[in-house]
Amino acid sequence: MNIEQPHALDRRPMSAEPSSKTTAPSPDLGTRLRALTAHRATWPLLALVIILIVDGIIAPGFFTIRIVGGRLFGSPIDILYRAMPTALIALGMAVVIGSKGIDLSVGSIVAVVGATIAWRIHAGDPHFVILLTALAVGLLCGMWNGFLVAVLNIQPIIATLILMVSGRGIGLMINLIYGGTDPSFQSPLLQGLSVGSIGLIPTRLILFAGLFAVLWFVIRRTALGLFIESVGANAAAANLAGINARLVTFSVYLISGLCTAWAGIILTADVHTSDPVSVALFSELDAILAVVIGGGSLAGGRIYLGMTLLGALVIQTLATSILMSGLPPEYNLLVKAVVVLFVLLLQSNNARDAVFTIFRRRKG
Amino acid sequence: MKERYLPLMATIAVFLALFVTGGIFYKHFFSTLVLGHILADNAFIIIAAIGTTFVILSGGIDLSIGSMIGFVGVTMAFLDTQGWHPLASAAVLLAFGLLFGACQGFIIDFCGIQAFIVTLAGLFMLRGACFMVSLDSVPIRHPFVGVFADASIPLPDGGFLASSAIVMLVVLAVAIVIAHFTRFGTNVYAIGGDRTSAILMGVPIRRTTVMIYALGGFYSALGGVIYALYTSSGYPLAGTGNELNAIAAVVLGGTLLTGGVGMVAGTLFGGMILGLIATLIIFNGSLNGAWIMISSGVLLFLFIVMQRSLVGSFNLRRTA
C-alpha cells in the first residue's frame, strides 16, 4: 500500500522559485498537505521553527532584542552573528555541490588565509592590502582545486582531499616563516569587519547580505548558475550543448575559495590570532550539512542559495540552544547528528512512505 | 601481468623507494626494527582502512571511522574502570561496530541518502557519544594490556612483530579471502564497477550494502580496540581525522574512489607509506610536524595523477 507522493515537484525544471504556483484552483486539503510535505523548504523550516519554539519555552526572553552599547543584542541576533562564517562557507559549498563536486578543503583554506593574515600583519603591510591578499590566497586555493578537478579530471572529493590534508600544514609553515612564537595580531580594519557594527547592525551581517546578493545575482540572473547546474546534472550533455564544462567547473572552486576566504577573515579577526591546527575544524562537514539540510543533492544539478542559508541557521540555532538549555556543550555533536538524521529521513521519500504506511495500517 | 595489478605494483614500488631512500639518508633506518615499529604504530589505522577498502570498492565512503576508533577506545577504558575484562568489552564493542555499520548501510540503501552524509551523521553521533562517556583521557589498568603489549614475534636482525601488527596481518588475510574468494566479495566489486549492471545481474544490493558497511564498522571498531590496547588508554578525541587518513591509505593503495577497481592488499602498503613518511620526518629531526601533513598531501597528489594516467593508458575502468 503505497501513498502516491508528488515527487515530481522536487524535480521541477531549474528555478529558484518556490513551487507555490502549482496549487490548482482550490484543491482539497489532503492534496495541499501532500504538496507541502514534498516542498523542499517545508522540512528544514519546520525543524528551525520547532527548535525556536523549544528555545522559547526553555529560555524565557529568548526572542527579546535589546540595544546594548549601540548595537542590537539578543539571542536571535547572536545566532545570526555566529552563523555567518558557516553560512559563507556553505554558500560556496552549495555552488560547488551544484556542479556535482565537493570541496573538502574549506577548513584548510581558512587555516591558510588566517596564517597569511597574521604573517602579513607582522610584515607590516597596510591592512587594506592584507584584506586583498587574504582574498587572493583564498582565490589561489580555489584555483588549485579547480585545476585538479577541471584540468586534471580528478574526482572532486579526492582532489580537495589533497589540500585538506596539507593545508593546515601549510598554515603552520607560514606561521613559522615569521617566527611562529606569537601569531596574534591587532588590526582595526579586519576586526572592524569581523566584530564591529555599523549603526545597530553587526558589520559581518551587512557584508554577508551584500555578498549573498552578489552571489544570488551571479547565480540566478546571469547564465553562470544555469551553466553550473547543467554541468552538475550532466557534464557530457552540457558540453555537447556548447557549454565549456571545464571552465564552469573551474569557476565553482574559485567561488568557493573566495567565500571561504571571507569566512577565514571573519574567523581569524574574531580571535586576533592564527591557529591553523584547530580553526574551522569540521567546517567542511558543517557546510555540507547546511547544503544538505537545505535540500541540495550531492548528486549535483541544483543550487539553492537561500535554502543553504536556512540550513546554516538550523545548525547554528541548534548549537546555541544546546548551550542555552544547560546541556554540556559536549552534547552538541550528538544532538546535531540526531537532528540531521531526522531531517534527512523526512526528506527521504522511501522513509516517509514507510511511516505513512504504518500509520495507515494502524488506522485500519 | 594483469593490468589490474598495476596500481598495486606502483604502490609497492613507492613503498620500497621510500624505504630505500630512508636507508640511504639515515643510518639504522633500513632495519626490521624500524619496519616492525611502523607496522605496530600504524596497525590500528591500517585495520580500519582495510574495512574502508570494501566500502570504497563498492563506490561508497565511510566517514565514521575516526569517531568509531575514539568511541571504542574511550568506552573500553570506561568499562575497564567498571571491572570488565578488556576482551569482554572488546567483544561487546566489536558487535556494536558491526551493528552500527549495518544501520548506516541500511539507511544509505533504504532511504537512498548518499553514504557521505549518512556516515557524516555517524561521525558526529559517535564523537558526541565519546564526550558523553568521558571528557578526559582514561587509563586502562587491566594486566591483560601488559600481556598484549609484551606479546611479539622476534624478527631476524633485532626487530620484532608486535601483537597489534600480528592482529593486523591476520585480519588483512581474512579480508583478502573475503574480497577475492567469496560471493560477497564479487558482489562488492560488481556494485562498485557498475551498479545498474549489478542490479540487472541479480546482485542483492540491499543485503550487500548492509554487509559492506557492517564490515567497515567492524573493522574500524577493531582498529579502535587495537588502538586502546596499544596506547593502554581511552581518549575522547582519539582518532580525530583518521577517517581521512584511512581514505588516503586506500587511495595510495591503488583503489579507485569511483569503486570497482583495487585490491585489499594495496591498503596495507598505502597505510605503510603514510607511516613511512611520518617516520622519515621524525628521523630527520629538523623538520616539524607540518611537513608530515604537507608531504602526505604532495604524495597523495602524485599518486592520484599517476593513477589517472594509468587508468587512461590501460583503460582500467571504462567510465573512470
Coordinates of N, CA and C in Angstrom, one line a residue, chain A residues 102 104 144 147-148 152-155 157-158 161-162 164-166 168-170 172-173 176 281-282 285-286 288-289 292 297-299 330-331 333-334 336-338 340-341 344-345 348 350-351 354, chain B residues 61 63 107 109-114 116-118 120-121 123-129 131-132 135 206 240 243-244 247-248 251 256-258 288 290-291 293-294 296-298 300-301 304-305 308:
Chain A
I102 N 32.5 18.6 -4.7 CA 32.5 18.8 -3.3 C 33.8 19.4 -2.9
L104 N 36.3 19.6 0.1 CA 36.7 19.2 1.5 C 37.7 20.1 2.1
W144 N 43.8 26.1 -7.3 CA 44.4 24.8 -7.2 C 43.4 23.7 -7.3
F147 N 42.0 23.5 -10.7 CA 42.9 23.0 -11.7 C 42.9 21.4 -11.6
L148 N 42.9 20.9 -10.4 CA 42.9 19.4 -10.2 C 41.6 18.8 -10.8
L152 N 42.9 18.4 -14.6 CA 43.4 17.0 -14.5 C 42.3 16.0 -14.3
N153 N 41.1 16.4 -14.3 CA 39.9 15.5 -14.2 C 40.0 14.5 -13.0
I154 N 40.4 15.0 -11.9 CA 40.5 14.2 -10.7 C 39.1 14.3 -10.0
Q155 N 38.6 13.2 -9.4 CA 37.4 13.3 -8.7 C 37.4 14.4 -7.6
I157 N 36.2 14.9 -4.6 CA 36.4 14.5 -3.2 C 37.9 14.2 -2.9
I158 N 38.6 13.7 -3.9 CA 40.0 13.3 -3.8 C 40.8 14.6 -4.0
L161 N 40.7 16.7 -1.2 CA 41.3 16.0 0.0 C 42.8 16.4 0.1
I162 N 43.5 16.6 -1.1 CA 44.9 16.9 -1.1 C 45.2 18.2 -0.3
M164 N 43.1 19.5 1.8 CA 42.6 19.3 3.1 C 43.7 18.7 4.0
V165 N 44.4 17.7 3.5 CA 45.5 17.1 4.2 C 46.6 18.0 4.5
S166 N 47.0 18.8 3.4 CA 48.2 19.5 3.5 C 48.0 21.0 3.9
R168 N 46.5 22.6 6.5 CA 46.8 23.1 7.8 C 48.3 23.0 8.1
G169 N 49.0 22.1 7.4 CA 50.5 22.1 7.4 C 51.1 23.3 6.8
I170 N 50.5 23.7 5.7 CA 51.0 25.0 5.0 C 50.8 26.2 5.9
L172 N 50.7 26.1 9.2 CA 51.8 26.1 10.2 C 53.1 26.6 9.7
M173 N 53.4 26.2 8.4 CA 54.7 26.6 7.9 C 54.7 28.1 7.7
L176 N 55.6 29.7 10.8 CA 57.0 29.5 11.1 C 57.8 30.6 10.4
L281 N 37.6 23.8 12.5 CA 37.7 22.3 12.5 C 36.2 21.8 12.2
F282 N 36.1 20.8 11.3 CA 34.8 20.3 10.9 C 34.0 21.2 10.1
L285 N 32.4 19.8 7.1 CA 31.2 18.9 7.4 C 30.0 19.8 7.7
D286 N 30.2 20.8 8.4 CA 29.1 21.7 8.7 C 28.5 22.3 7.5
I288 N 28.7 21.2 4.4 CA 28.0 20.2 3.6 C 26.6 19.9 4.2
L289 N 26.6 19.8 5.5 CA 25.3 19.6 6.2 C 24.3 20.7 5.9
V292 N 22.9 20.2 2.6 CA 22.0 19.0 2.5 C 20.7 19.3 3.3
S297 N 21.1 18.3 -3.4 CA 21.5 16.9 -3.5 C 23.0 16.8 -3.9
L298 N 23.7 15.9 -3.3 CA 25.1 15.7 -3.6 C 25.3 15.2 -5.0
A299 N 24.2 14.8 -5.6 CA 24.3 14.3 -7.0 C 24.4 15.4 -8.0
E330 N 29.3 19.4 25.1 CA 29.8 18.1 24.5 C 28.6 17.4 23.8
Y331 N 27.4 17.7 24.2 CA 26.2 17.1 23.6 C 25.9 17.6 22.2
L333 N 27.5 17.8 19.4 CA 27.7 16.9 18.2 C 26.6 15.9 18.1
L334 N 26.2 15.3 19.2 CA 25.3 14.2 19.3 C 23.9 14.7 18.8
K336 N 23.3 17.4 17.2 CA 23.4 17.8 15.8 C 23.1 16.6 14.9
A337 N 23.8 15.5 15.2 CA 23.7 14.3 14.4 C 22.3 13.8 14.3
V338 N 21.6 13.7 15.5 CA 20.3 13.2 15.6 C 19.3 14.1 14.7
V340 N 20.1 16.1 12.2 CA 20.4 15.9 10.8 C 19.8 14.7 10.3
L341 N 20.0 13.6 11.0 CA 19.5 12.3 10.6 C 17.9 12.4 10.4
L344 N 17.0 14.3 7.3 CA 17.3 13.5 6.2 C 16.2 12.5 6.0
L345 N 15.8 11.8 7.1 CA 14.8 10.8 7.0 C 13.5 11.4 6.5
S348 N 13.6 11.8 2.8 CA 13.6 10.6 2.0 C 12.2 10.1 1.7
N350 N 11.2 7.3 0.6 CA 11.1 5.9 1.0 C 10.7 5.8 2.5
A351 N 11.5 6.6 3.3 CA 11.2 6.5 4.7 C 9.9 7.1 5.1
A354 N 7.2 4.7 4.3 CA 7.1 3.7 5.3 C 6.4 4.1 6.5
Chain B
I61 N 31.5 5.5 0.7 CA 32.5 6.1 1.6 C 32.1 6.0 3.0
L63 N 32.8 7.9 6.6 CA 33.5 8.9 7.3 C 33.5 8.7 8.9
I107 N 20.3 2.5 6.3 CA 19.8 3.9 6.0 C 20.2 4.3 4.6
D109 N 20.9 2.6 1.9 CA 20.2 1.9 0.8 C 18.7 2.2 0.9
F110 N 18.1 2.1 2.1 CA 16.7 2.2 2.2 C 16.2 3.6 1.9
C111 N 16.9 4.6 2.5 CA 16.4 5.9 2.3 C 17.0 6.6 1.0
G112 N 17.9 5.9 0.4 CA 18.5 6.5 -0.8 C 19.3 7.8 -0.5
I113 N 19.9 7.9 0.7 CA 20.7 9.1 1.0 C 22.1 8.7 0.7
Q114 N 22.9 9.7 0.3 CA 24.3 9.5 0.0 C 25.0 9.0 1.2
F116 N 28.0 9.5 2.0 CA 28.8 10.6 2.6 C 28.0 11.2 3.7
I117 N 26.8 11.5 3.5 CA 26.0 12.3 4.5 C 25.6 11.4 5.7
V118 N 25.2 10.1 5.4 CA 24.8 9.2 6.5 C 26.0 9.0 7.4
L120 N 28.6 10.8 7.7 CA 28.9 12.1 8.4 C 28.1 12.2 9.7
A121 N 26.8 11.9 9.6 CA 26.0 12.0 10.8 C 26.5 10.9 11.8
L123 N 29.6 10.1 12.1 CA 30.8 10.7 12.6 C 30.4 11.6 13.8
F124 N 29.5 12.5 13.6 CA 29.0 13.4 14.7 C 28.5 12.6 15.9
M125 N 27.7 11.6 15.6 CA 27.0 10.9 16.6 C 28.0 10.2 17.5
L126 N 29.0 9.5 16.9 CA 29.9 8.7 17.7 C 30.9 9.6 18.5
R127 N 31.2 10.8 17.8 CA 32.1 11.7 18.5 C 31.4 12.3 19.7
G128 N 30.1 12.6 19.5 CA 29.3 13.1 20.6 C 29.2 12.1 21.7
A129 N 29.0 10.8 21.3 CA 29.0 9.7 22.3 C 30.3 9.6 23.1
F131 N 32.2 12.0 24.0 CA 32.3 13.1 25.0 C 31.3 12.7 26.2
M132 N 30.2 12.0 25.8 CA 29.3 11.6 26.9 C 29.9 10.6 27.8
L135 N 35.2 13.0 29.3 CA 35.8 14.1 28.7 C 37.4 14.1 28.9
R206 N 20.6 -4.5 -1.4 CA 20.5 -4.0 -0.1 C 21.3 -4.9 0.9
T240 N 40.6 11.5 15.8 CA 40.1 12.7 15.0 C 40.8 12.8 13.7
E243 N 39.6 9.2 9.7 CA 38.8 8.7 8.5 C 39.5 9.2 7.2
L244 N 40.1 10.4 7.2 CA 40.7 10.8 6.0 C 42.1 10.1 5.8
I247 N 41.1 6.9 4.3 CA 40.8 7.0 2.9 C 42.0 7.3 2.0
A248 N 43.0 8.1 2.6 CA 44.2 8.3 1.9 C 45.0 7.0 1.7
V251 N 43.5 5.1 -1.1 CA 43.8 5.7 -2.4 C 45.2 5.4 -2.7
L256 N 40.5 2.7 -6.7 CA 39.9 3.8 -7.3 C 38.7 4.3 -6.4
L257 N 38.6 5.6 -6.2 CA 37.4 6.0 -5.4 C 36.1 5.9 -6.1
T258 N 36.1 5.7 -7.4 CA 34.9 5.6 -8.1 C 34.4 4.1 -7.9
N288 N 59.5 19.8 11.2 CA 58.4 19.7 12.2 C 57.2 19.0 11.6
A290 N 54.4 19.9 10.6 CA 53.7 20.4 9.5 C 54.2 19.7 8.2
W291 N 55.4 19.3 8.2 CA 55.9 18.6 7.0 C 55.2 17.3 6.7
M293 N 52.1 16.6 7.2 CA 50.8 17.0 6.5 C 51.1 17.3 5.1
I294 N 52.1 18.2 4.9 CA 52.4 18.7 3.5 C 52.9 17.6 2.6
S296 N 52.4 14.4 3.0 CA 51.4 13.4 2.7 C 50.5 13.9 1.6
G297 N 50.2 15.3 1.6 CA 49.4 15.9 0.6 C 50.1 15.8 -0.8
V298 N 51.4 16.1 -0.8 CA 52.1 16.0 -2.1 C 52.1 14.6 -2.6
L300 N 50.0 12.2 -2.0 CA 48.7 11.9 -2.4 C 48.4 12.4 -3.8
F301 N 48.9 13.7 -4.0 CA 48.7 14.3 -5.4 C 49.4 13.5 -6.4
I304 N 47.6 10.3 -7.2 CA 46.4 10.4 -7.9 C 46.6 10.7 -9.4
V305 N 47.6 11.5 -9.6 CA 48.0 11.8 -11.0 C 48.5 10.6 -11.7
R308 N 45.6 8.3 -12.5 CA 44.8 8.8 -13.6 C 45.5 8.4 -14.9

